[in-house]
Short mmCIF file of C-alpha atoms in Angstrom, two decimals:
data_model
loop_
_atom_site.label_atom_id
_atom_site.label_comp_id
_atom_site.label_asym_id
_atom_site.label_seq_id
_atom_site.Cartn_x
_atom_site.Cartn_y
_atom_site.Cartn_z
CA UNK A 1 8.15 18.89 8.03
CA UNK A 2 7.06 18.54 4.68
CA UNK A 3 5.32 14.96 3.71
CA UNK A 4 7.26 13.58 0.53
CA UNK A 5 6.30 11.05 -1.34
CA UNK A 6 8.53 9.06 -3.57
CA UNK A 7 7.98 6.65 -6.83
CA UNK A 8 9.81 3.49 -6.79
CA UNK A 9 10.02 2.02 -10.38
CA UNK A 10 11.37 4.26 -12.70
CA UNK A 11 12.56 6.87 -9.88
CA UNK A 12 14.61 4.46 -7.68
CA UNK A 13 14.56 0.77 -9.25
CA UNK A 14 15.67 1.08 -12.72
CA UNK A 15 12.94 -1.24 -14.38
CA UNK A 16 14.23 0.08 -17.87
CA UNK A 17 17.57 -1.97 -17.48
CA UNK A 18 15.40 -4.94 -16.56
CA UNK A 19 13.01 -3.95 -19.63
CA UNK A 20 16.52 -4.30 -22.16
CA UNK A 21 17.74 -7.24 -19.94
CA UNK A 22 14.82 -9.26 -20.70
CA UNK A 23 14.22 -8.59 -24.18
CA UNK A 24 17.90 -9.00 -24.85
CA UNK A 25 17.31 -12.60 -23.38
CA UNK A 26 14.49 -13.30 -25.22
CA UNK A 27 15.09 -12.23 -28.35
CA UNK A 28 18.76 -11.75 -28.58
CA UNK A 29 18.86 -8.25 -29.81
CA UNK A 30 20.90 -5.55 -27.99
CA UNK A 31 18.24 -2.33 -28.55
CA UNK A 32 19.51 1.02 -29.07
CA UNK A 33 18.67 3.01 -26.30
CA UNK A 34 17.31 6.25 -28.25
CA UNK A 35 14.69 3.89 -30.47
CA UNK A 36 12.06 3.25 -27.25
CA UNK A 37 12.53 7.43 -26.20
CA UNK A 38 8.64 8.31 -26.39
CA UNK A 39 7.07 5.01 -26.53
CA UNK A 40 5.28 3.87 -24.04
CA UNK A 41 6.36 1.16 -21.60
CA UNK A 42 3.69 -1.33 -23.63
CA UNK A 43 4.60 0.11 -27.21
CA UNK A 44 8.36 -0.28 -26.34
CA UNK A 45 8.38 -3.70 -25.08
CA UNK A 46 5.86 -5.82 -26.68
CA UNK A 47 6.32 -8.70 -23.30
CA UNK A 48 6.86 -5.96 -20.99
CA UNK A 49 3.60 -7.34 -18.88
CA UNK A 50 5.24 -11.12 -18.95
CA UNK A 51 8.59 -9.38 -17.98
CA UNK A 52 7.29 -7.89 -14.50
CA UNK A 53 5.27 -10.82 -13.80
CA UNK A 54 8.50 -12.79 -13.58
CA UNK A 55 9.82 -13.47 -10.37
CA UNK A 56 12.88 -11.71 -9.80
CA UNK A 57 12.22 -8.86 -12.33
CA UNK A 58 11.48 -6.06 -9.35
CA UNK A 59 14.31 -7.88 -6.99
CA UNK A 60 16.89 -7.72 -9.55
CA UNK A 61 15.94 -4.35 -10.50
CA UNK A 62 19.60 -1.87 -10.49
CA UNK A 63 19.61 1.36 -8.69
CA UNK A 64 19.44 4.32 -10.42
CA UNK A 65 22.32 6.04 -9.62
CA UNK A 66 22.76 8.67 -7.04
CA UNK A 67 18.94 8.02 -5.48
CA UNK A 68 20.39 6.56 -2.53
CA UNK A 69 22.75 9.30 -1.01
CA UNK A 70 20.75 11.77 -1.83
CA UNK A 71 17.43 9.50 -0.44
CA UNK A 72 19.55 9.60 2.98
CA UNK A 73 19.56 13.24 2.79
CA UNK A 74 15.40 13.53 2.04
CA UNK A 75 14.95 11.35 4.97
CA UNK A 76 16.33 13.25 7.96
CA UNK A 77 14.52 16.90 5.80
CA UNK A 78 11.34 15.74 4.78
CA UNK A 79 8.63 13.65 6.22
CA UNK A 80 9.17 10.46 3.37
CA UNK A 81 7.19 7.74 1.75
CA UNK A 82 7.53 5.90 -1.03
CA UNK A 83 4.58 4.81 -2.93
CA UNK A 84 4.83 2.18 -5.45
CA UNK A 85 2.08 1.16 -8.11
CA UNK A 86 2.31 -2.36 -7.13
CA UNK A 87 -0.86 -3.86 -6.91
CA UNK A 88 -1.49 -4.96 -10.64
CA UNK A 89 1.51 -7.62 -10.29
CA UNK A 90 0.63 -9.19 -7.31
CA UNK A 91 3.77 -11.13 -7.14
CA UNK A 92 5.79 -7.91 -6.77
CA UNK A 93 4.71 -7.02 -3.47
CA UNK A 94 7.15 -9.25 -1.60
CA UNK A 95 9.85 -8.80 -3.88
CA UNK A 96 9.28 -4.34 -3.69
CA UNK A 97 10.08 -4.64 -0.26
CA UNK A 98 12.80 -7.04 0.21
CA UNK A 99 14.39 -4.52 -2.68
CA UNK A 100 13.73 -1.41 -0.65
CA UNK A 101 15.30 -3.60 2.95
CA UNK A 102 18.59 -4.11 0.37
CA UNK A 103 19.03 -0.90 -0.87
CA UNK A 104 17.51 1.30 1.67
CA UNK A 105 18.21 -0.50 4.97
CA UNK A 106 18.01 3.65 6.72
CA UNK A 107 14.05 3.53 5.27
CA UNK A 108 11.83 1.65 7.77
CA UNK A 109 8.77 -0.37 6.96
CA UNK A 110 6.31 2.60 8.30
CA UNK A 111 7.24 4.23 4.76
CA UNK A 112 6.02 1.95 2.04
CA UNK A 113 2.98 2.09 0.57
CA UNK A 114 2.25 -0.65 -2.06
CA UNK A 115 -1.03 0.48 -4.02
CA UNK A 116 -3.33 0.05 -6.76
CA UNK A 117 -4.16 3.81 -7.12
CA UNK A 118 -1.99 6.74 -5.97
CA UNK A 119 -5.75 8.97 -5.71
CA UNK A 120 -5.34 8.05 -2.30
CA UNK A 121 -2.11 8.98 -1.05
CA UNK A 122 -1.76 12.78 -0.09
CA UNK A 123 1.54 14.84 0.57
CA UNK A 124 3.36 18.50 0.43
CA UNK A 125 5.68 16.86 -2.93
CA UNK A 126 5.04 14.10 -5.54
CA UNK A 127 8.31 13.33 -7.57
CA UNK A 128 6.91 10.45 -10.21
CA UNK A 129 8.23 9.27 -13.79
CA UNK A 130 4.24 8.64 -14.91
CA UNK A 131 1.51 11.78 -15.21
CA UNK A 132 -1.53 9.64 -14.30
CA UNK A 133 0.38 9.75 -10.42
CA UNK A 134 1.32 13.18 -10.90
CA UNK A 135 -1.77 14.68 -12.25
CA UNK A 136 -4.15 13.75 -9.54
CA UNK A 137 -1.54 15.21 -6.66
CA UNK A 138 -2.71 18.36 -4.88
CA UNK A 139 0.85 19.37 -4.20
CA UNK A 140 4.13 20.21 -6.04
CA UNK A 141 4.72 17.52 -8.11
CA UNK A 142 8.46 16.82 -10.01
CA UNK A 143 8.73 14.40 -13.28
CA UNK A 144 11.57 12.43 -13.15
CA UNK A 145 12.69 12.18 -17.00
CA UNK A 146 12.36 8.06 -18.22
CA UNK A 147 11.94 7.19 -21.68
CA UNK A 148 8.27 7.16 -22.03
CA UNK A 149 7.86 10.56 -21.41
CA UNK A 150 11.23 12.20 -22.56
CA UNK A 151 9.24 13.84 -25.53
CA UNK A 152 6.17 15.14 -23.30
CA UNK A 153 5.68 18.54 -21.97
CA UNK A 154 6.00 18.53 -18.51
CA UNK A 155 3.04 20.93 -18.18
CA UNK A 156 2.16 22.39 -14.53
CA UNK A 157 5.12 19.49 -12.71
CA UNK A 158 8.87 20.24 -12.73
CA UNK A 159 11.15 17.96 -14.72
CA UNK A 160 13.95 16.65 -13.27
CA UNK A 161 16.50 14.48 -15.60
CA UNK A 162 18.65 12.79 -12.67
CA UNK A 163 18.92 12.16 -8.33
CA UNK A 164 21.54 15.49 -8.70
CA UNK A 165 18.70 17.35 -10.06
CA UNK A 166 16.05 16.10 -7.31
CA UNK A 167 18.78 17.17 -4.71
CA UNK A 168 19.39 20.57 -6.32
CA UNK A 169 15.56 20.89 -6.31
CA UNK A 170 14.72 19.71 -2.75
CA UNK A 171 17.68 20.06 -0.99
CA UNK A 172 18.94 23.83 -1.25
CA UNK A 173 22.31 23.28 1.24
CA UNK A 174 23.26 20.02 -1.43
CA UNK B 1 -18.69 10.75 -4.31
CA UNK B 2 -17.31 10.14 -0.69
CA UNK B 3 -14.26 8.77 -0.44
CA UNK B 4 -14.58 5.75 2.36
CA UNK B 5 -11.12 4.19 3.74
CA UNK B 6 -12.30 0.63 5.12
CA UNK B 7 -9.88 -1.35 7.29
CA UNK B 8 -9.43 -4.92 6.27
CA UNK B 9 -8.23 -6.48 9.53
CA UNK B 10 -10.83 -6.63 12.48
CA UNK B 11 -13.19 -4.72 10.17
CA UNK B 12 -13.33 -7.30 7.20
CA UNK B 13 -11.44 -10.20 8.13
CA UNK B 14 -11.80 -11.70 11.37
CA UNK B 15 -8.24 -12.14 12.47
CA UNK B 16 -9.79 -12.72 16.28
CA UNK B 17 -10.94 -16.42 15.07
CA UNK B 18 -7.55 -17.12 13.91
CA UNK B 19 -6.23 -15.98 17.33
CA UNK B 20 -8.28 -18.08 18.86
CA UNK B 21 -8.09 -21.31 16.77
CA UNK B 22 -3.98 -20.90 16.64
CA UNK B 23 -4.22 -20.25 20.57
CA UNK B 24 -6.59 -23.48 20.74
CA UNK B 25 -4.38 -25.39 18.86
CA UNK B 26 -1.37 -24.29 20.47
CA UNK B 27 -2.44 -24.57 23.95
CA UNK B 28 -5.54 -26.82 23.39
CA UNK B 29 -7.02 -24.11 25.54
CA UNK B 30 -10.51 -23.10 24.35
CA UNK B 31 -10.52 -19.48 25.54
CA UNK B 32 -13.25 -17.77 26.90
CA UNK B 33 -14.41 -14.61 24.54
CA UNK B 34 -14.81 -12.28 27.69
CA UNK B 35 -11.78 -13.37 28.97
CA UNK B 36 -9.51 -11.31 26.64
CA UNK B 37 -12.47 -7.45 26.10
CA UNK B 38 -10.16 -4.79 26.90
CA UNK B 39 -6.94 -6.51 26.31
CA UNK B 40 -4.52 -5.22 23.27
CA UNK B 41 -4.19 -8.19 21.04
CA UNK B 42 -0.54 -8.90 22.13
CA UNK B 43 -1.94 -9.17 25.87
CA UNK B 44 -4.78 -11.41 24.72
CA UNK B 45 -2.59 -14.00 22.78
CA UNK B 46 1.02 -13.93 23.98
CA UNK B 47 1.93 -15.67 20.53
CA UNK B 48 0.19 -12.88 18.52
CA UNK B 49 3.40 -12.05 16.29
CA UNK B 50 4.04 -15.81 15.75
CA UNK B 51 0.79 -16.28 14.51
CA UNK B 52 0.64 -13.27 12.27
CA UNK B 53 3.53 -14.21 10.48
CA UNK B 54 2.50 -18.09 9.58
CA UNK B 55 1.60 -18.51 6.50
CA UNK B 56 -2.04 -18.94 6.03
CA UNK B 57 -3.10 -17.24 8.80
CA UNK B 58 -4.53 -14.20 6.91
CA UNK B 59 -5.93 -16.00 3.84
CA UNK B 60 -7.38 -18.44 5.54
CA UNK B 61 -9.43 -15.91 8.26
CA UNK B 62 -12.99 -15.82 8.23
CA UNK B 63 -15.28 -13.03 6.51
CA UNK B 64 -17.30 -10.89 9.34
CA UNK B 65 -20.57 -11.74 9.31
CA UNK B 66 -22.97 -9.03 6.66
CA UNK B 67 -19.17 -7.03 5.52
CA UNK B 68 -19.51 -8.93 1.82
CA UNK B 69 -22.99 -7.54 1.25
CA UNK B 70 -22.86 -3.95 2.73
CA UNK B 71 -19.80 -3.32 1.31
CA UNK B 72 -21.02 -4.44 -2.43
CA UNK B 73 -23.27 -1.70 -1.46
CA UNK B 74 -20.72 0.72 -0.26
CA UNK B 75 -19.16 0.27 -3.18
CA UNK B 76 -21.66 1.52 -5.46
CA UNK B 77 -22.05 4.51 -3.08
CA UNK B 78 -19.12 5.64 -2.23
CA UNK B 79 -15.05 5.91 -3.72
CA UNK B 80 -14.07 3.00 -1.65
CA UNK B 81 -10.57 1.81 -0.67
CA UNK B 82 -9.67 -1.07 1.02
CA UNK B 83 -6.30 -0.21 2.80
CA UNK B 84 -4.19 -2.22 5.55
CA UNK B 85 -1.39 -1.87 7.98
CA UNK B 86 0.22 -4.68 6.11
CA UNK B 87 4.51 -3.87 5.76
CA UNK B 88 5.27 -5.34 9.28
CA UNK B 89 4.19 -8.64 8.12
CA UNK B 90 5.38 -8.85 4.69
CA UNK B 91 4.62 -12.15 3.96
CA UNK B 92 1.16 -10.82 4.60
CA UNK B 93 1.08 -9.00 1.34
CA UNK B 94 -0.03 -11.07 -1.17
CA UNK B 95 -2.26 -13.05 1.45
CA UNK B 96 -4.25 -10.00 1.39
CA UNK B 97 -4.26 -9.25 -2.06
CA UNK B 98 -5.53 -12.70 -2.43
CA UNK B 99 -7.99 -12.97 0.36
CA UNK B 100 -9.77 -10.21 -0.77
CA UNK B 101 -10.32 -11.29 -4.52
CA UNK B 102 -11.59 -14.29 -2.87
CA UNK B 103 -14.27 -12.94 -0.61
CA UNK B 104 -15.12 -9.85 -2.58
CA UNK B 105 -14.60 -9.75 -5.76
CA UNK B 106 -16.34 -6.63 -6.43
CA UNK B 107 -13.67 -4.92 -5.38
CA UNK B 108 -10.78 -4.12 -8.23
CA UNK B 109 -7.09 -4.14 -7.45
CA UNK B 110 -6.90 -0.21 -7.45
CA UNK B 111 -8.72 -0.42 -4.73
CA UNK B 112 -6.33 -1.97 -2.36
CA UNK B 113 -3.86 -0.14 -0.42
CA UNK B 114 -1.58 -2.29 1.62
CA UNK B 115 0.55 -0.18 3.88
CA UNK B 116 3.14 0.77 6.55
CA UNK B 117 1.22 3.49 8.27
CA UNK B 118 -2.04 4.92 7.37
CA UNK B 119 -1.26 8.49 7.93
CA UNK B 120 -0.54 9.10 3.82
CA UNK B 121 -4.00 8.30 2.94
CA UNK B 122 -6.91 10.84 2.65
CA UNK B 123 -10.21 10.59 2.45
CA UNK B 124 -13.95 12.12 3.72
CA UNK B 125 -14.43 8.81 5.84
CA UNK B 126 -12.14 6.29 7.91
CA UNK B 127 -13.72 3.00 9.11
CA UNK B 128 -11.07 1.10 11.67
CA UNK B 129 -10.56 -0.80 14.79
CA UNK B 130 -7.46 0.89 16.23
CA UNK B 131 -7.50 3.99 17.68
CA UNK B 132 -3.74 4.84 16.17
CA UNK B 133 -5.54 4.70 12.70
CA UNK B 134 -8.43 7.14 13.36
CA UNK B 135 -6.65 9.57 15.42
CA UNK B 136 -4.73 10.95 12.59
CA UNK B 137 -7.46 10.90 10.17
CA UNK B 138 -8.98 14.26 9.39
CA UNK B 139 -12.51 13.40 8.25
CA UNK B 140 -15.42 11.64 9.79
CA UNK B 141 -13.83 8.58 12.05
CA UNK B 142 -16.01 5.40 12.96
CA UNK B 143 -14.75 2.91 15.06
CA UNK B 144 -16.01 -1.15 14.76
CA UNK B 145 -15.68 -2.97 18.20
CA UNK B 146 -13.22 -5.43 18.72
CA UNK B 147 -12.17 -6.68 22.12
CA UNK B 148 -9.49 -4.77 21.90
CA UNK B 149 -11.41 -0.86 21.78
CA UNK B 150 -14.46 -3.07 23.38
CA UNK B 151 -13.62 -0.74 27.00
CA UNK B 152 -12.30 2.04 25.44
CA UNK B 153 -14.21 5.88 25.23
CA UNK B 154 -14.40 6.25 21.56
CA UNK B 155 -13.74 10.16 22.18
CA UNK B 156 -14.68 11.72 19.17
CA UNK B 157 -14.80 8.51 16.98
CA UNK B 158 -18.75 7.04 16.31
CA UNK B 159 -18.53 3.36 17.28
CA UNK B 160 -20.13 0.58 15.56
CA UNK B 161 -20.68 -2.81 16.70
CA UNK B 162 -21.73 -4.69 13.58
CA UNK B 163 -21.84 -4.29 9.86
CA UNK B 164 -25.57 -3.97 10.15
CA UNK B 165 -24.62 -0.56 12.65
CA UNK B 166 -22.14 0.69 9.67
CA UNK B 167 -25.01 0.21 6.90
CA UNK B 168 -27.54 1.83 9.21
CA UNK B 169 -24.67 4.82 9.44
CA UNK B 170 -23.19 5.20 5.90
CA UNK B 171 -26.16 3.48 3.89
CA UNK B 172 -29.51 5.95 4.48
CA UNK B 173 -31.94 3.77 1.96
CA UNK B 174 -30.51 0.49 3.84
#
């Protein structure tokens, strides 16, 4: 069984509605969706680093759509973790699993991995929204499109725009 | 560089002194050490889950003795990782986080895995107490004494007793 190993913001919590949420709230201005396409989480969101140090900002975090059927699916094929930068909030660590209990009750405990660096985590498949995870993999590796790197060139990893996609890509009987 | 994977739990932090003190205060039972050498830790304390999951008991566990200055050594030495079986306890998590800021704060938050199982992480070296932690790894395996391992063969695993034994081992010029 191939090990896969599976992003969590930007891939299955959609911190990008949270990201427009929060500056909506703050500053009252509904943003156009195509003006942050290329920037940078930072350059897009000047309080982005306030915004997922609030408690509540992971928890509340949407699904992106279709991630959880086909998840179910990449569970009983693939050997699957999901790996989640989480380290640099500290205060998300709690609040990254209680979201993964919610939404993916058929996901046990055994497959999170909350980290600082992804160096250490090795695998078969990498699917990631950021290139500093994704270049530093030794295996396949599969960019899954988000704002701040809709522009780049994907380079040596596969880009994937949606869950369909991932499923077309990793689950050939879908 | 080498990349070391040092377990926090029974390698850093001395979780057996909280065992005892919660048993002690529990019971008011003060238990002999020999009592419990070759007993798993749920055979030694009865209340071991209980315990685990009070808050406090992780960030308030003692340092073992000589880890704080070998591993500022380690550190300089090696690619070192701190990472932790820590997603059955989940109020553990930022406990951890926090505990290890506290007593060494040479360490940066990339460094820090906290985890479900420790079969996703790679590396050239594994230090650990349990035996389901080192049996999967596939580099060099060392194994620090705890009562629990305290009877056990250590089969292909090099067992250490102390931090002075692990310098000795992974620091030459020591």
């Amino acid at each position: 069984m191939q090990r896969l190993i599976v992003d969590m913001d930007g891939v299955l919590a959609d911190v990008y509605s949270q990201f427009r949420k929060y500056e909506k709230e703050e500053s009252g201005i509904n943003q156009e969706p195509h003006a942050i396409i290329g920037k940078k989480e930072g350059e897009a969101y000047k309080n982005v680093r306030i915004y997922v140090n609030t408690p509540g900002f992971f928890l509340e975090a949407p699904v992106i759509p279709g991630s959880i059927e086909v998840m179910e699916q990449l569970n009983r094929e693939y050997e699957l973790f999901i790996v989640s930068s989480a380290m640099e909030f500290p205060l998300s660590l709690y609040e990254k699993y209680q979201w993964l209990q919610q939404h993916f009750p058929f996901l046990s405990w055994q497959q999170l991995v909350l980290c600082g660096s992804k160096k250490v985590v090795s695998g078969d498949i990498m699917l990631d929204d950021h290139f500093k995870n994704l270049d530093h993999f030794n295996g396949k590796t599969i960019l899954f499109t988000q704002p701040h790197n809709q522009l780049a060139d994907p380079g040596r990893h596969e880009r994937v725009n949606n869950w369909k996609e991932v499923a077309e890509l990793l689950l050939p009987q879908w």
